[in-house]
PDB file of C-alpha atoms in Angstrom:
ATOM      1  CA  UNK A 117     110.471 -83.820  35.336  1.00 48.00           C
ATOM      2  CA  UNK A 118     110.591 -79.975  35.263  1.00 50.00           C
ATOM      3  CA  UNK A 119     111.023 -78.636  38.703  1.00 47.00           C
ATOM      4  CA  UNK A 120     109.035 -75.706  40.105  1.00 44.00           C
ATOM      5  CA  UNK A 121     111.414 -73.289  39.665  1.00 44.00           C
ATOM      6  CA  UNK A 122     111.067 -73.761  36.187  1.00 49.00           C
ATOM      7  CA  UNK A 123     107.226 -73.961  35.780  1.00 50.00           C
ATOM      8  CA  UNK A 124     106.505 -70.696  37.764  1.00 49.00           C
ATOM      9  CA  UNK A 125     106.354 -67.656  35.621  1.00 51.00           C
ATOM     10  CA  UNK A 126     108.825 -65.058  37.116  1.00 55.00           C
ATOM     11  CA  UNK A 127     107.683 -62.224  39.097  1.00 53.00           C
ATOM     12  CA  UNK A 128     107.110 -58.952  38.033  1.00 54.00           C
ATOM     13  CA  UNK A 129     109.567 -56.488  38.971  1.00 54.00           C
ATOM     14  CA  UNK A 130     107.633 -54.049  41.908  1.00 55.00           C
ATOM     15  CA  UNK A 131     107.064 -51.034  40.935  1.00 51.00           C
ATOM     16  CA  UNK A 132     108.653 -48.008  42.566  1.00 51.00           C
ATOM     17  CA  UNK A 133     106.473 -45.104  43.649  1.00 40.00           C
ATOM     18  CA  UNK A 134     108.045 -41.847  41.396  1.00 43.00           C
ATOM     19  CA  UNK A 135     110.656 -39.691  43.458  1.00 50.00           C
ATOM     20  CA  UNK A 136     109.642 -36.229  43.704  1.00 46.00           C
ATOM     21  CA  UNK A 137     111.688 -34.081  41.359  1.00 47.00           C
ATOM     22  CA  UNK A 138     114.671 -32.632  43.055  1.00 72.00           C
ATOM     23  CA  UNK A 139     114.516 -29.105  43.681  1.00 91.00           C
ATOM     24  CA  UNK A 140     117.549 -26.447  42.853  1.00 94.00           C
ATOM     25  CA  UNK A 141     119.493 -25.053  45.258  1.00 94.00           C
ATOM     26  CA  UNK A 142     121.913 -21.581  44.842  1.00 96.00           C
ATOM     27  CA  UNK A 143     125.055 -20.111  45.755  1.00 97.00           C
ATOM     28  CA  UNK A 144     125.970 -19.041  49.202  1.00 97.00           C
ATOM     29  CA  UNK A 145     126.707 -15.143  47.814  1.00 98.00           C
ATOM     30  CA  UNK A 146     122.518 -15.611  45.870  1.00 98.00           C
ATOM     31  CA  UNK A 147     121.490 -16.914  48.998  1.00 98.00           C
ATOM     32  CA  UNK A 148     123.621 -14.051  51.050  1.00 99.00           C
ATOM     33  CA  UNK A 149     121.928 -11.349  48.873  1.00 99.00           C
ATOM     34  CA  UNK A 150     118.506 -12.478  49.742  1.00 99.00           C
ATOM     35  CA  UNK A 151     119.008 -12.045  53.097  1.00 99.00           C
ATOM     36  CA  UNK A 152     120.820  -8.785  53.375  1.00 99.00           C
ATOM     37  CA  UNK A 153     118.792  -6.966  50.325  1.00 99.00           C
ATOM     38  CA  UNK A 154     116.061  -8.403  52.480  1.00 99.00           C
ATOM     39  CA  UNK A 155     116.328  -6.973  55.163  1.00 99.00           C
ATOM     40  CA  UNK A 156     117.397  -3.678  54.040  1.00 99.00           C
ATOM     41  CA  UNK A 157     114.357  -3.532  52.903  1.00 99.00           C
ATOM     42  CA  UNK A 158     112.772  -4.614  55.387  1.00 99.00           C
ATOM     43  CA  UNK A 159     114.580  -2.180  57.293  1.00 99.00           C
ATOM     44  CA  UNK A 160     113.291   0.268  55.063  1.00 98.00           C
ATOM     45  CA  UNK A 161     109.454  -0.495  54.922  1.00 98.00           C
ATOM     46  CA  UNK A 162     109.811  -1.019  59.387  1.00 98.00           C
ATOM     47  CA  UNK A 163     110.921   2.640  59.809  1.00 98.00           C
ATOM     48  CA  UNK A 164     108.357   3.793  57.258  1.00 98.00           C
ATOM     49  CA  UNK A 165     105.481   2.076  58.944  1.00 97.00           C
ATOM     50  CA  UNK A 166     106.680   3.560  62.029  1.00 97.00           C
ATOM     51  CA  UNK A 167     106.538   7.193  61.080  1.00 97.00           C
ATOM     52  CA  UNK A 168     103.740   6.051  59.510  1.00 96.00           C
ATOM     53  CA  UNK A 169     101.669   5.244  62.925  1.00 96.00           C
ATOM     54  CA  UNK A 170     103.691   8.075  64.241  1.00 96.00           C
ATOM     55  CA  UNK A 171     102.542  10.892  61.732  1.00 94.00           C
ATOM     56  CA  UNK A 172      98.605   9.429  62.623  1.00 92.00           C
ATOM     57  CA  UNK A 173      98.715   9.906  65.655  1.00 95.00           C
ATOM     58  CA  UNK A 174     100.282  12.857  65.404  1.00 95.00           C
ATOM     59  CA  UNK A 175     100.064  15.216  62.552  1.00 91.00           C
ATOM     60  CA  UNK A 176     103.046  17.661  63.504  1.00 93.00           C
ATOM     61  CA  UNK A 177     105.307  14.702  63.938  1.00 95.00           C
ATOM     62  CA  UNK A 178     108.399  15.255  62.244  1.00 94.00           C
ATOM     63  CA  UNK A 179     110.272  11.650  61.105  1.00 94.00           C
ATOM     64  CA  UNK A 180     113.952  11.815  60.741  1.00 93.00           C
ATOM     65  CA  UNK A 181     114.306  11.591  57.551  1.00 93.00           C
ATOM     66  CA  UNK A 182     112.584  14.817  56.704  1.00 94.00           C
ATOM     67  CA  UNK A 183     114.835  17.342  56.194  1.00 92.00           C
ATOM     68  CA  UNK A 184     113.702  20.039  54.236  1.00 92.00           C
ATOM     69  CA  UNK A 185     110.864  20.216  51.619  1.00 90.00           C
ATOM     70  CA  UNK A 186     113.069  18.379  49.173  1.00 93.00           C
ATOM     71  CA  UNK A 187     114.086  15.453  51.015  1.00 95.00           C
ATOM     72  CA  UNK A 188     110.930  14.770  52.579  1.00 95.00           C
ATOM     73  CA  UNK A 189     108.860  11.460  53.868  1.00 95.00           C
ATOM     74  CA  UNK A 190     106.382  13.523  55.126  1.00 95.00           C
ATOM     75  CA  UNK A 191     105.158  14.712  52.070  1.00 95.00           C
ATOM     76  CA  UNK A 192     105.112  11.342  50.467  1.00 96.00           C
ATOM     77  CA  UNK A 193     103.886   9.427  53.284  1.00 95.00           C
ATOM     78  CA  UNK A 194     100.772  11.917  53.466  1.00 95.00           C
ATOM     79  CA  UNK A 195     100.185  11.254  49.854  1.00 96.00           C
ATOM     80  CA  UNK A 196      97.385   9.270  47.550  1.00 96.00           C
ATOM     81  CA  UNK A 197     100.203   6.927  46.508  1.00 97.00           C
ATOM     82  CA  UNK A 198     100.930   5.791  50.086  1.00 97.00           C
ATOM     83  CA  UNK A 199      98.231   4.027  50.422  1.00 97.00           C
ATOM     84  CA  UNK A 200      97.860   2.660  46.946  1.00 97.00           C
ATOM     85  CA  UNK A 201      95.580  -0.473  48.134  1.00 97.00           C
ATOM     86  CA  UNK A 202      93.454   1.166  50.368  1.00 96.00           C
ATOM     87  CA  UNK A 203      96.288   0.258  53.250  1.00 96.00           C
ATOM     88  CA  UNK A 204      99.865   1.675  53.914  1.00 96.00           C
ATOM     89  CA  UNK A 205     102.369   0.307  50.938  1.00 97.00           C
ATOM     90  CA  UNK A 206     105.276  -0.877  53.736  1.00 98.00           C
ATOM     91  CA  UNK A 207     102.697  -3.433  54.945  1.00 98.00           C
ATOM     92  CA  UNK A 208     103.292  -5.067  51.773  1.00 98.00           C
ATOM     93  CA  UNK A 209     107.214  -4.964  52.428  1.00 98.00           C
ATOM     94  CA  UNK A 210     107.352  -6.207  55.923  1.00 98.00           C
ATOM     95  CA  UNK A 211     105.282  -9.394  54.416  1.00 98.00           C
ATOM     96  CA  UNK A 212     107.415  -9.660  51.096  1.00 98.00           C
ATOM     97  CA  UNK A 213     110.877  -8.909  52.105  1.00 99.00           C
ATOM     98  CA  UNK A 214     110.001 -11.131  55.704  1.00 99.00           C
ATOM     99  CA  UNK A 215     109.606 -13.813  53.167  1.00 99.00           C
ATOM    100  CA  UNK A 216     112.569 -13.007  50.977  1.00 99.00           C
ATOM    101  CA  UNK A 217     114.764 -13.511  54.556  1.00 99.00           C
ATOM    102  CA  UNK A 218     113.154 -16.725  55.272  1.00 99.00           C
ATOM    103  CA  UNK A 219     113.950 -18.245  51.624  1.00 98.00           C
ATOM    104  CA  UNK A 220     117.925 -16.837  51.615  1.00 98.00           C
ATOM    105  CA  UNK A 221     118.246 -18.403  55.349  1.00 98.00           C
ATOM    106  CA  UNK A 222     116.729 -21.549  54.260  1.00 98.00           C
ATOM    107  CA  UNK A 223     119.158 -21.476  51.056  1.00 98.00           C
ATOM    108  CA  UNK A 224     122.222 -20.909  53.452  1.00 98.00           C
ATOM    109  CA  UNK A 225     121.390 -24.467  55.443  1.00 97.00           C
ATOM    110  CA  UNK A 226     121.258 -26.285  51.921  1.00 96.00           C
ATOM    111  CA  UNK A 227     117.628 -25.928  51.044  1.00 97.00           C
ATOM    112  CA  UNK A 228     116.129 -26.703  47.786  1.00 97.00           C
ATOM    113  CA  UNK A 229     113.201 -25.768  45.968  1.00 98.00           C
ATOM    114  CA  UNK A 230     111.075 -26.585  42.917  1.00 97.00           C
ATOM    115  CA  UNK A 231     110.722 -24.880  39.944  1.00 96.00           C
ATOM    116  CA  UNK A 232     107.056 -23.460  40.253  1.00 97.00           C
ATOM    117  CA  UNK A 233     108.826 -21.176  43.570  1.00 97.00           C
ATOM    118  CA  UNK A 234     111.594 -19.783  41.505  1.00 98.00           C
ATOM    119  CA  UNK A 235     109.094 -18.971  39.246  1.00 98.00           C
ATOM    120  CA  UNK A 236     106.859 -17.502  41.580  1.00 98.00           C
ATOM    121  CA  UNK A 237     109.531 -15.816  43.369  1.00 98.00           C
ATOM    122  CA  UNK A 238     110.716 -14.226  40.374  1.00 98.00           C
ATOM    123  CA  UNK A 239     107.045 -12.778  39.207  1.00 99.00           C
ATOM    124  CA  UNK A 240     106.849 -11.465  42.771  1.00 98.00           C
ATOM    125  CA  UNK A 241     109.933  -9.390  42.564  1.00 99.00           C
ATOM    126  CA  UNK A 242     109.236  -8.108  39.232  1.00 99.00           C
ATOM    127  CA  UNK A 243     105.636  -6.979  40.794  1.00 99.00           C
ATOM    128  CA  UNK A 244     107.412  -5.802  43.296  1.00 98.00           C
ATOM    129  CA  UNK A 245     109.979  -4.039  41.342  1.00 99.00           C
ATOM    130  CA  UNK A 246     107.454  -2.602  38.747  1.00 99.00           C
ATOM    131  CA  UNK A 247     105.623  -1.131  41.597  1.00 99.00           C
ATOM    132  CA  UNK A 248     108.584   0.783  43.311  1.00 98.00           C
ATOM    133  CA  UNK A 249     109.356   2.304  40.045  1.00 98.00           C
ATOM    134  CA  UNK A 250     105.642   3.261  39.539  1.00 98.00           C
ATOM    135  CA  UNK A 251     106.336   4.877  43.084  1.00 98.00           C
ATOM    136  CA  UNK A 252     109.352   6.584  42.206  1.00 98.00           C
ATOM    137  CA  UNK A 253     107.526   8.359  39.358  1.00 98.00           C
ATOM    138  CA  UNK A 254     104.871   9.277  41.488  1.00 98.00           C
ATOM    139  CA  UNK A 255     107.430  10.772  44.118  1.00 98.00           C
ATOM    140  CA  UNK A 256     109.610  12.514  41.801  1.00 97.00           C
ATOM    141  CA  UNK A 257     107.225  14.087  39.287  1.00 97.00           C
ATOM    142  CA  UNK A 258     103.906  14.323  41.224  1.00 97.00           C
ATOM    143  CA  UNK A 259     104.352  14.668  45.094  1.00 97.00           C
ATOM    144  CA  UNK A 260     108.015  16.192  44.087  1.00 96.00           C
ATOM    145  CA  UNK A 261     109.947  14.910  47.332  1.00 97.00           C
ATOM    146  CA  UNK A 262     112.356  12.227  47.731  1.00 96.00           C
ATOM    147  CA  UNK A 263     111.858   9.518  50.744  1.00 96.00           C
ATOM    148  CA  UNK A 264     115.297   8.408  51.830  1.00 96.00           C
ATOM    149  CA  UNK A 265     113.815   4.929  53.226  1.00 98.00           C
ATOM    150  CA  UNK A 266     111.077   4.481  49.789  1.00 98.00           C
ATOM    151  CA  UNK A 267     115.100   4.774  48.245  1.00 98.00           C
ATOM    152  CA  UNK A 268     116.257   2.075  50.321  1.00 98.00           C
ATOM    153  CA  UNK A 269     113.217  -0.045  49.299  1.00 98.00           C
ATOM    154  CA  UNK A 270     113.430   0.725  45.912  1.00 98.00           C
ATOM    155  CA  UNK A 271     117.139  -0.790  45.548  1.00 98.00           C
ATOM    156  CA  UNK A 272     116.739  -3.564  47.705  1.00 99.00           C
ATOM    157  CA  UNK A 273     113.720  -4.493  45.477  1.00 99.00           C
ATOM    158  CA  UNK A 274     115.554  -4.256  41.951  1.00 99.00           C
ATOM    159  CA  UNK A 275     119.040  -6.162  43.275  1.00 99.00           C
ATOM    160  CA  UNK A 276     116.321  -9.174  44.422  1.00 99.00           C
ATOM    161  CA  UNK A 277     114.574  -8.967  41.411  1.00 99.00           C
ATOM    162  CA  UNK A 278     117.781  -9.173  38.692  1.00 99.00           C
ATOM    163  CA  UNK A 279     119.848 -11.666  41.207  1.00 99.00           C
ATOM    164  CA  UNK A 280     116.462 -13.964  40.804  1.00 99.00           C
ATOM    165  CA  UNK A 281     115.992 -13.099  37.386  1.00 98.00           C
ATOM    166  CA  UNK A 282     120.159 -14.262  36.733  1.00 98.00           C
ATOM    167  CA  UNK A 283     119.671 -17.465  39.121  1.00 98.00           C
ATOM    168  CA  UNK A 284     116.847 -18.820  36.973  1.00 98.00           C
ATOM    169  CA  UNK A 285     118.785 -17.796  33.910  1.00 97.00           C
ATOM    170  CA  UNK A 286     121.907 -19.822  35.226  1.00 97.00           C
ATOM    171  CA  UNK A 287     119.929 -22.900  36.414  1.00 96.00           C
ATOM    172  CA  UNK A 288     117.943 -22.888  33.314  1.00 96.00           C
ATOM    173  CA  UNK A 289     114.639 -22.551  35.189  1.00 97.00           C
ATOM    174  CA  UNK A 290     113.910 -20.028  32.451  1.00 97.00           C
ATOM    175  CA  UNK A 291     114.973 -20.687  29.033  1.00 96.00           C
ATOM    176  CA  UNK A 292     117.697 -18.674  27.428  1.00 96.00           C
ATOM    177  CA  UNK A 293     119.678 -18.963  23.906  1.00 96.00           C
ATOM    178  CA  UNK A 294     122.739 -20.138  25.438  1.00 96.00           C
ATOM    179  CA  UNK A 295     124.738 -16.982  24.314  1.00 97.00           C
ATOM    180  CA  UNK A 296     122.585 -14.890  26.146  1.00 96.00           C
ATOM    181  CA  UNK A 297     122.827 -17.189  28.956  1.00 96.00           C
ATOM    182  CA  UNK A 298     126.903 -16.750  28.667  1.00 97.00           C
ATOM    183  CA  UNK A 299     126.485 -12.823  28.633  1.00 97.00           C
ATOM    184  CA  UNK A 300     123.812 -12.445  31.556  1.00 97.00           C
ATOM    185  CA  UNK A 301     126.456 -14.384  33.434  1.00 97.00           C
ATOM    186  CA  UNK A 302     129.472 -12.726  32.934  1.00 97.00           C
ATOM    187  CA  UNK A 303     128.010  -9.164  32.902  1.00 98.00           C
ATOM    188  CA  UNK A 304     125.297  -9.829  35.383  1.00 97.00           C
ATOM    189  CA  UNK A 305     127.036  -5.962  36.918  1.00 98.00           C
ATOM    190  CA  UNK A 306     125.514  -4.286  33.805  1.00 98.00           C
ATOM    191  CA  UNK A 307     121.934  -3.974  34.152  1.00 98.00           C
ATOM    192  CA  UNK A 308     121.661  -2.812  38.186  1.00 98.00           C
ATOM    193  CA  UNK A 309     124.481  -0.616  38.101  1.00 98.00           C
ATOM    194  CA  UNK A 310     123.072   1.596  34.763  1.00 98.00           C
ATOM    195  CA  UNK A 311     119.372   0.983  36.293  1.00 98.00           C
ATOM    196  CA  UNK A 312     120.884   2.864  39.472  1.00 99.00           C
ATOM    197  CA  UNK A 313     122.596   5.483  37.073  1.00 99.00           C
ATOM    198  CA  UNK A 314     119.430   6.133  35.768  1.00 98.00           C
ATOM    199  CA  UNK A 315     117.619   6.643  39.005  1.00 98.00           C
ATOM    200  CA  UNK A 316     120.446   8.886  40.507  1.00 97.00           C
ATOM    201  CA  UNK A 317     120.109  10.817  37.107  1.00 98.00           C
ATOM    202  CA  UNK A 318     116.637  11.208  37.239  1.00 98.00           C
ATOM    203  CA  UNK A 319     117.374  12.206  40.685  1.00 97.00           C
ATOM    204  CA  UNK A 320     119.329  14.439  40.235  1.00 96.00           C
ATOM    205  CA  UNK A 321     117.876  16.377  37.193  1.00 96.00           C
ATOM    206  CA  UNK A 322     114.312  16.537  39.157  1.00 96.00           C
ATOM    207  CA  UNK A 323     115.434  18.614  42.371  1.00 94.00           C
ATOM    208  CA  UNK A 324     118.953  20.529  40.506  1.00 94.00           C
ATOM    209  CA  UNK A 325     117.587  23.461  41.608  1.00 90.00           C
ATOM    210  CA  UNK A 326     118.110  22.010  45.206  1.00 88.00           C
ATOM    211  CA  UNK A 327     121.003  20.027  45.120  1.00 89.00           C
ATOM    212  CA  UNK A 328     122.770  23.591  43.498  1.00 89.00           C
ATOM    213  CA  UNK A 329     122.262  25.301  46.782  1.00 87.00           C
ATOM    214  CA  UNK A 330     124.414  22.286  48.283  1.00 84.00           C
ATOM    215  CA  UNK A 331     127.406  22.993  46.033  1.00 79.00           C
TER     216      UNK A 331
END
């Protein structure tokens, strides 16, 4: 006689609900950089939205970081460009770079996140970084003055944007040839410090009639 155990069809193994994907994680000197290049710029965008309320309410304010009509946030913060959306540009930095602060903090206590916000992240930065450059030309060719605190911004906005742009390399979050992978890594230096080079040239060259007078 065949016993129950033996006439009962086995069970169906239960079905697990799917894990969420894990997320990925960085370095404690990524996640560092985040925050400081953060805040430097938001450092940068604070003071300029200051002055900017400031010079508003008061046309013959003077902020500190005019110093002659070379060196001159006056002049640029009076400008078209300023207010390129129809509102001050450093509104757009206290949100972005407020963000920037929060994601490096939550990296430092061993935060992870999905792909789609290193993604995301990384298009920001390049937005970001594509429109401090546009404002760079603008300052240096059209309203011909240099802000000290736009500089700051500027910086702070292309370090964020190549750091990202190496993280997602190195995690494989975007795809890369593996030698290119190999050289991003070990010369990740490179591309910032001849990107600054360049800006300091251009700098330079644009007001050399100025910076003589210093000499």
């Amino acid at each position: 006689m065949t016993s129950p155990e033996h006439t009962l069809a086995p069970a169906p193994p239960r079905k697990r609900s799917p894990r969420p994907a894990p997320g990925t994680g960085a370095s404690r000197a990524f996640a560092w950089l985040l925050v400081v290049a953060g805040s430097l710029g938001l450092l940068g965008s604070f003071v300029i939205s200051i002055d900017k309320i400031k010079l508003l309410e008061d046309p013959g304010f003077v902020p500190g970081c005019s110093l002659n009509a070379v060196v001159s946030c006056t002049s640029v913060m009076q400008s078209e460009q300023a207010s390129a959306f129809g509102f001050p540009n450093p509104l757009i930095g206290l949100a972005a770079f407020a963000v920037v602060i929060a994601i490096g903090f939550g990296l430092l206590s061993g935060a992870t996140y999905p792909r789609w916000h290193w993604i995301g992240l990384n298009v920001g930065t390049l937005l970001g970084t594509v429109f401090c450059m546009w404002l760079m030309t603008q300052a240096l060719y059209d309203i011909g003055a240099l802000c000290l605190w736009c500089a700051l911004v500027w910086l702070a906005t292309i370090a964020l944007f190549w750091y990202t742009t190496v993280h997602n390399i190195r995690h494989g979050i975007i795809p890369a040839p593996r030698a290119l992978v190999a050289g991003v890594l070990e010369f990740h230096w490179a591309l910032p410090t001849t990107w600054y080079l360049v800006i300091a040239m251009l700098v330079g060259t644009r007001f050399w009639s100025y910076w003589q007078t210093l000499l």
